[in-house]
CSV table of C-alpha atoms in Angstrom, one decimal:
chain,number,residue,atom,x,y,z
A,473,UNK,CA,13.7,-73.1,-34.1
A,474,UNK,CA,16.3,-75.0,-35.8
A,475,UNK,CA,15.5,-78.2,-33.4
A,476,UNK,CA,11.8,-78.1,-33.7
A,477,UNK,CA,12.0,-77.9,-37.6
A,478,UNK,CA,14.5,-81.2,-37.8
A,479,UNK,CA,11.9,-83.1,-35.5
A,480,UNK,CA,9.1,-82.2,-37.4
A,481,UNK,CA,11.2,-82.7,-40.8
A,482,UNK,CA,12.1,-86.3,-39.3
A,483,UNK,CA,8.1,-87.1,-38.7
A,484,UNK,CA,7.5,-86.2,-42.5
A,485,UNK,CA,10.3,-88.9,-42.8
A,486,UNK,CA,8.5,-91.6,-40.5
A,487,UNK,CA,4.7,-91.2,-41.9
A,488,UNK,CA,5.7,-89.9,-45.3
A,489,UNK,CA,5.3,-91.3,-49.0
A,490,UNK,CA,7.7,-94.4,-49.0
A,491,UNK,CA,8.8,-93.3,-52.7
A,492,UNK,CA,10.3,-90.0,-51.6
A,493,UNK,CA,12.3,-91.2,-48.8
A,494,UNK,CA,15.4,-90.8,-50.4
A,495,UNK,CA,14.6,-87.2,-51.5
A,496,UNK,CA,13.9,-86.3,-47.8
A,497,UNK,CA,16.7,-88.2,-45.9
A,498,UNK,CA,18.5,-85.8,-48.4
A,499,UNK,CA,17.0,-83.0,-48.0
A,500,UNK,CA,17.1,-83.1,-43.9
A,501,UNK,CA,20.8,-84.2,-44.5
A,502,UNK,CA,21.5,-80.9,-46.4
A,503,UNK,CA,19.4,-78.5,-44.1
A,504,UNK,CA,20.7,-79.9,-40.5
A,505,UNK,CA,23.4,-82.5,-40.6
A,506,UNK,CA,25.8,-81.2,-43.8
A,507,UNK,CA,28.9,-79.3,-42.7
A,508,UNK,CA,27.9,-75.7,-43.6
A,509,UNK,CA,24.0,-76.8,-43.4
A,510,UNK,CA,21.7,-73.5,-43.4
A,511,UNK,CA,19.8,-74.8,-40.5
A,512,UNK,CA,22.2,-76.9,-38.4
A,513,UNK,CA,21.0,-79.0,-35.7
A,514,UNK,CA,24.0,-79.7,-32.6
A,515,UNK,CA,24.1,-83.7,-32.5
A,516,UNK,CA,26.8,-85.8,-30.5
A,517,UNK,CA,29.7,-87.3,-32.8
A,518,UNK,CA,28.3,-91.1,-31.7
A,519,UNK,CA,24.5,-90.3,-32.8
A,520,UNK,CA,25.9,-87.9,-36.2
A,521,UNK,CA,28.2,-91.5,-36.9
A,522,UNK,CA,25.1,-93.9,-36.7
A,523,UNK,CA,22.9,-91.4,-38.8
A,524,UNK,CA,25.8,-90.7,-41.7
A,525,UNK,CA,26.0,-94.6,-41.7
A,526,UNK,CA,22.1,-95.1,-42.1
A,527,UNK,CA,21.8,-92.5,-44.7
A,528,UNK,CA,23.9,-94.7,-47.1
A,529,UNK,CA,20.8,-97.2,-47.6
A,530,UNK,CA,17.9,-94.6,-46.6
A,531,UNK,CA,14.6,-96.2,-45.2
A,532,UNK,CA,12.2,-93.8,-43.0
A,533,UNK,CA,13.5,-95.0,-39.5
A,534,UNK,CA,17.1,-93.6,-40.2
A,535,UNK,CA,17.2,-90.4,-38.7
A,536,UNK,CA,15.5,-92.1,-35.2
A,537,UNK,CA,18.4,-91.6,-33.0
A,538,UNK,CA,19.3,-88.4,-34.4
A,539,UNK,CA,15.7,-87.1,-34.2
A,540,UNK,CA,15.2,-88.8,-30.3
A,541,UNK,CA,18.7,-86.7,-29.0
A,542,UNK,CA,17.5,-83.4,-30.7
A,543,UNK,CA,13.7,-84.5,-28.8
A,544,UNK,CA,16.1,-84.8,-25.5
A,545,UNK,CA,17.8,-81.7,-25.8
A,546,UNK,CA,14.5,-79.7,-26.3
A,547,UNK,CA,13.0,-81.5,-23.3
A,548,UNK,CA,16.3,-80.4,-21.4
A,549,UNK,CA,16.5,-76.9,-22.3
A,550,UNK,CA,12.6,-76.4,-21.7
A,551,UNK,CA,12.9,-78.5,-18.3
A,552,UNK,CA,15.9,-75.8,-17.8
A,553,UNK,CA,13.9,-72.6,-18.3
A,554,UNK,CA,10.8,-73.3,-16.8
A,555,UNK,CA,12.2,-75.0,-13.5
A,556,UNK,CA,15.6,-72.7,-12.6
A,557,UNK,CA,15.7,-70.3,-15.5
A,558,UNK,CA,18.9,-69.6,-17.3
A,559,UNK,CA,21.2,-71.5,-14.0
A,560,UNK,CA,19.3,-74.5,-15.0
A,561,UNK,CA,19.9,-74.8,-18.6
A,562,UNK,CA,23.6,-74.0,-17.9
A,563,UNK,CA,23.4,-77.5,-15.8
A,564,UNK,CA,21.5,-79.2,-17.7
A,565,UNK,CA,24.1,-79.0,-21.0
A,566,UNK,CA,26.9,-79.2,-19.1
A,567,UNK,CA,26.8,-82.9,-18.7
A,568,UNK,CA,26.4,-82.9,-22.6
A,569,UNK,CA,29.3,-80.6,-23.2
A,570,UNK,CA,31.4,-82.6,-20.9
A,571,UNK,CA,30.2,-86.5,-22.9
A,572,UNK,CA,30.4,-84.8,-26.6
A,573,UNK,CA,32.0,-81.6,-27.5
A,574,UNK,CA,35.1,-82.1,-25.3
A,575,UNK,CA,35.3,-85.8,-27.1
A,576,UNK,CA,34.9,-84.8,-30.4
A,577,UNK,CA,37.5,-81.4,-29.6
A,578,UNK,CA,40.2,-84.0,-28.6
A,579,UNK,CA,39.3,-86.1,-32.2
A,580,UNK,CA,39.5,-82.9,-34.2
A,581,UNK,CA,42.3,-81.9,-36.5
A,582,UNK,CA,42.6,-78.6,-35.0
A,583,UNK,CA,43.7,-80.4,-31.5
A,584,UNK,CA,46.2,-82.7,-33.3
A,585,UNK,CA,47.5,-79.4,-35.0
A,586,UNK,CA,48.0,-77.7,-31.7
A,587,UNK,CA,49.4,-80.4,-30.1
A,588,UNK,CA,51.9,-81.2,-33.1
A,589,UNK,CA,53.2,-77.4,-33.3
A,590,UNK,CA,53.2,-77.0,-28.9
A,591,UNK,CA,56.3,-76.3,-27.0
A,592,UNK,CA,57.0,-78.9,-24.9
A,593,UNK,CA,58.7,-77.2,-21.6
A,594,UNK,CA,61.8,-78.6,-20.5
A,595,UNK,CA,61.5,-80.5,-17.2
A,596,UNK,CA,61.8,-78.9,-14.0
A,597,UNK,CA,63.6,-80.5,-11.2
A,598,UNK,CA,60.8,-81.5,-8.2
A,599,UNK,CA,61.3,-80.5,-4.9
A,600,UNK,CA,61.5,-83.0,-2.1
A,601,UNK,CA,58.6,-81.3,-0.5
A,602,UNK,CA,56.3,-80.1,-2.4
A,603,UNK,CA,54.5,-78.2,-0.1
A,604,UNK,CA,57.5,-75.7,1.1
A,605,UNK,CA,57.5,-72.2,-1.1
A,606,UNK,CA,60.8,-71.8,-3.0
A,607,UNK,CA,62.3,-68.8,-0.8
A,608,UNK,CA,62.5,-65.3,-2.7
A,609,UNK,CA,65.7,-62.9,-2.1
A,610,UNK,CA,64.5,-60.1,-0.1
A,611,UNK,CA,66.6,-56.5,-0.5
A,612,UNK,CA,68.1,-55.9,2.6
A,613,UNK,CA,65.8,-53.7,5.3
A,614,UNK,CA,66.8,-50.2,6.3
C-alpha cells in the first residue's frame, strides 16, 4: 500500500500546481523517505542519495528515479505472485537484497561497531594437507 501511495503521491508531484512543489517534495519526503517516516517506502541507498540531493532545489521531476525503482519493485513483486507465487517473489528480491541491503549493511554504523568491538582469533597453524582430518584419540577397545 505503502508503494502504490508514494507513486501516486510522486504523479501529484509531476502534473501538479508548480507553486506547491516545495510543499509536496516535503510532504512525500516526510511520509516515505524521512528516517522514522509513517509510511516508508524501501529504496536502494544509490536512488535514496540522488533523491536527498534533488530535494535541496525541489522542481517536480525530483523524485523520478525514486518513484521509477518503487514502479520496478511493484512490477517485480506482482510478476512474482502471479507467475510462481510466493517461490517467485523470493527470487525476484533476492538479486535486490544482494545489490542494496547487503551494501548499505556493510556502510552502516552498526557494521563498523561490530567489527571495531570483534575478537579477532588468533591464528591457527595450516596443515600441509588440507584435505587429511586431524586424527582424534580413540579410548582403547575392550
Amino acid at each position: 500500500a505503502e508503494n502504490l501511495s508514494f507513486w501516486e503521491a510522486c504523479e501529484e508531484l509531476r502534473y501538479g500546481e508548480q507553486s506547491r512543489i516545495p510543499e509536496i517534495v516535503d510532504s512525500i519526503y516526510q511520509q516515505f523517505l524521512a528516517p522514522g517516516a509513517t509510511r516508508w517506502v524501501n529504496i536502494d541507498s544509490k536512488t535514496m542519495e540522488r533523491t536527498l540531493e534533488g530535494i535541496k532545489t525541489p522542481h517536480r521531476y525530483v523524485m523520478d528515479d525514486a518513484q521509477m525503482h518503487i514502479y520496478m519493485l511493484m512490477k517485480k513483486v506482482g510478476e512474482g505472485r502471479a507467475g510462481q507465487g510466493r517461490a517467485g517473489l523470493g527470487r525476484s528480491l533476492t538479486p535486490l537484497l544482494a545489490q542494496d541491503s547487503y551494501p548499505r549493511f556493510l556502510k552502516s554504523e552498526l557494521y563498523r561497531n561490530l567489527l571495531a568491538e570483534a575478537v579477532i582469533p588468533p591464528e591457527t597453524k595450516k596443515r600441509v594437507f588440507p584435505f587429511m582430518r586431524k586424527q582424534r584419540h580413540s579410548s582403547p577397545s575392550p
